[in-house]
Amino acid sequence: MSVIKKDAHAQKTQADLLYEAQQRKRLQFQIKVVISWMGLLAFLLFLFSGLEIKSSNGVTSVSSWHFQMVIENNREVRARVEEVLFSMPYGLPNKGLDITTIVVDSEFIGENIDFIAAGILQTIQISIYAILLATGLALLAALGRLSTNPLIYSLSTFYVSLIRGTPLYLQIFFFFLALPQLGIILKGLWAGVLALGLNYGAYMSEIFRAGLSSVGKGQREAAMALGMTPTQTMRRIVLPQALRFAIPPTGNEFIAMTKDSALVSATGFVHELMWRATKVGRAEFRNLEALIMAAIFYWIMTLILTSVQSRVEARLAKGDR
Amino acid sequence: MSAPIVRIDNLHKYFGRLHVLKGIDLEVQPREVICIIGRSGSGKSTLLRCINFLEEPSEGEIEIHGVKIPAGGKGKEHQKLVHEARLLTGMVFQEFNLFPHMTVLENVMEAPVIVKGVDRTKARETAEMNLARVGMLFKKDEYPNRISGGQKQRVAIARALAMEPKVMLFDEPTSALDPELIGEVLEVMKGLAKEGTTMLVVTHEMGFARDVADRVVIIDEGMLVEQGEPKEIFENPQHKQTRALLDRYRTSGHGSQ
């Protein structure tokens, strides 16, 4: 028996065994990461669950707090109500232990979730318009930086320097509040798109510049030796390669932009996620609940976009480079 | 003797303060194969790159197929002449420089379609014909990163041929290749020479120079020190620079093939 076993074992080479051990280690690590994530998530849920665990004066109880409409002095108010889920007549003496968690107004969430969720569409809309504008500007700015024409070169570097040298928040207000003073009135959405697009365009020009310089000098020379004009060389040879290089980082910028679009809410006229969250939160003094809802929506959007992004990246990496 | 197809007249090239080419004169006859030999840094690649103006010469004149292009020209007129020079010449680079985002076939079709405005079906036919000429038709739908260095260089040759140039310029076409891949590229070049292609080849392959070249040109420190039939040059070099150069090839084993 033992001889057969040995033979079966001998069929695997040293490299196979090492590889398997490595794979096993990697899998174990991944499993532990998933468990830890779920643990952290569970802790977060518990933190906002409204549960209270008490053990004092010889009584131990678990109770759940929530908001409810109650009549108080002949007026209907929303107040915190305790509901004991479980208790037993044993426990720590005297003051003992009291663990309380944050109570969120689930009724408020239920009433307003649809209103806030409606902002997702607007958030995505702003982000898409702004990323399109930013990509165009970034490409122009990157090409401008390669230009031998001093005016075009200056225009590009001036734009990038000015935009990167001022806060995005200021730029959004500038388009929304300062421009009307000059007689230019933009709708809130377009002021936001313009500000975000200009801002991200300046930062993204670096991405496109890196993309353009990733295309070797030999590529240009080969194209020129074949008789292509500089424009043809750029359009047919350099740009396609540079853009492929720039797609993954542009995806990252898009994800960042969906979150920065929240700043546009400050103008008060774009009804995206953040604006809706602060509006209902302030009105009923339920900012905690409103912001939690918005945070969850942003987080889910980011998770989805990130997974799309990594898929695109993987496909490009496998592609025909 | 017929009129030369390429005439290089007193060509100078400066890189900043560096005087790289110091007055080169060279005439190339139609159907002639010339190998340009010299140490690295002697200016032989620069000479080749000046012919299609990838390097702008500083002084002198280049004439290709009757088109005279003085050095140091500027403006639209000069651009037009340079464009003509590039259409009349095909270049093969040391590093192949195939376009990685296009298939082998697209690489070869690109310039005829974009530059000459050849109809796509016709360009495809020409491209396939030229790929067959270098034995690469069987890989026409592959991307360049999926083929070997020798195959890449053969495709690069087909790409240059597709423009139907009057002169082919080879800039160390085998220097970036693994030794076992050099042979297939030299075979293709031999074939072209036999077909009567005018070729200017910068190379370290002494065997190729001896067997295929009609004339060998020795460049040293930016000057043309000696030229002649390969037999004369290899067996009875006149200049001490030539002797030193050939000795170096012999001891490094480059000459044997």
PDB file of C-alpha atoms in Angstrom, chain A residues 217-229 232 235-238 240-241 244 319-321, chain B residues 49 52 54 83 86-87 89 91 93 97-102 110-111 114-115 143 145 159-160 163:
ATOM      1  CA  LYS A 217      10.084  57.682 -30.907  1.00  0.00           C
ATOM      2  CA  GLY A 218      10.594  54.757 -33.276  1.00  0.00           C
ATOM      3  CA  GLN A 219       6.848  54.651 -33.978  1.00  0.00           C
ATOM      4  CA  ARG A 220       6.832  58.257 -35.178  1.00  0.00           C
ATOM      5  CA  GLU A 221       9.967  57.690 -37.227  1.00  0.00           C
ATOM      6  CA  ALA A 222       8.540  54.612 -38.887  1.00  0.00           C
ATOM      7  CA  ALA A 223       5.370  56.494 -39.787  1.00  0.00           C
ATOM      8  CA  MET A 224       7.301  59.490 -41.089  1.00  0.00           C
ATOM      9  CA  ALA A 225       9.655  57.299 -43.113  1.00  0.00           C
ATOM     10  CA  LEU A 226       6.550  55.841 -44.782  1.00  0.00           C
ATOM     11  CA  GLY A 227       5.591  59.362 -45.829  1.00  0.00           C
ATOM     12  CA  MET A 228       2.901  60.100 -43.248  1.00  0.00           C
ATOM     13  CA  THR A 229       2.412  63.740 -42.350  1.00  0.00           C
ATOM     14  CA  GLN A 232      -1.527  61.417 -40.002  1.00  0.00           C
ATOM     15  CA  ARG A 235      -4.058  60.306 -35.713  1.00  0.00           C
ATOM     16  CA  ARG A 236      -3.231  56.848 -37.015  1.00  0.00           C
ATOM     17  CA  ILE A 237      -0.181  55.765 -35.033  1.00  0.00           C
ATOM     18  CA  VAL A 238       0.378  57.737 -31.842  1.00  0.00           C
ATOM     19  CA  PRO A 240      -4.578  54.986 -30.830  1.00  0.00           C
ATOM     20  CA  GLN A 241      -1.683  53.668 -28.759  1.00  0.00           C
ATOM     21  CA  ARG A 244      -5.294  52.596 -25.031  1.00  0.00           C
ATOM     22  CA  GLY A 319      -5.316  42.484 -25.613  1.00  0.00           C
ATOM     23  CA  ASP A 320      -3.159  42.866 -28.606  1.00  0.00           C
ATOM     24  CA  ARG A 321      -0.454  45.114 -27.252  1.00  0.00           C
TER      25      ARG A 321
ATOM     26  CA  ARG B  49      18.835  58.788 -41.804  1.00  0.00           C
ATOM     27  CA  ASN B  52      15.119  60.355 -45.944  1.00  0.00           C
ATOM     28  CA  LEU B  54      14.679  61.609 -40.406  1.00  0.00           C
ATOM     29  CA  HIS B  83       7.840  64.198 -48.348  1.00  0.00           C
ATOM     30  CA  ARG B  86      10.332  59.724 -48.091  1.00  0.00           C
ATOM     31  CA  LEU B  87       8.033  58.390 -50.786  1.00  0.00           C
ATOM     32  CA  THR B  89      12.785  55.656 -50.089  1.00  0.00           C
ATOM     33  CA  MET B  91      13.355  52.363 -44.487  1.00  0.00           C
ATOM     34  CA  PHE B  93      14.899  50.033 -38.699  1.00  0.00           C
ATOM     35  CA  ASN B  97       9.062  49.689 -35.229  1.00  0.00           C
ATOM     36  CA  LEU B  98       5.994  47.781 -36.347  1.00  0.00           C
ATOM     37  CA  PHE B  99       2.737  49.390 -35.256  1.00  0.00           C
ATOM     38  CA  PRO B 100       1.638  47.258 -32.273  1.00  0.00           C
ATOM     39  CA  HIS B 101      -2.051  48.172 -32.514  1.00  0.00           C
ATOM     40  CA  MET B 102      -2.391  46.815 -36.055  1.00  0.00           C
ATOM     41  CA  GLU B 110      -1.557  51.424 -43.656  1.00  0.00           C
ATOM     42  CA  ALA B 111       0.792  53.696 -45.585  1.00  0.00           C
ATOM     43  CA  ILE B 114      -3.326  56.682 -45.796  1.00  0.00           C
ATOM     44  CA  VAL B 115      -0.457  58.288 -47.678  1.00  0.00           C
ATOM     45  CA  TYR B 143      -0.435  41.158 -34.006  1.00  0.00           C
ATOM     46  CA  ASN B 145       3.723  40.984 -30.329  1.00  0.00           C
ATOM     47  CA  ARG B 159       5.774  47.354 -45.090  1.00  0.00           C
ATOM     48  CA  ALA B 160       8.517  49.449 -46.688  1.00  0.00           C
ATOM     49  CA  MET B 163       5.155  51.854 -50.850  1.00  0.00           C
TER      50      MET B 163
END
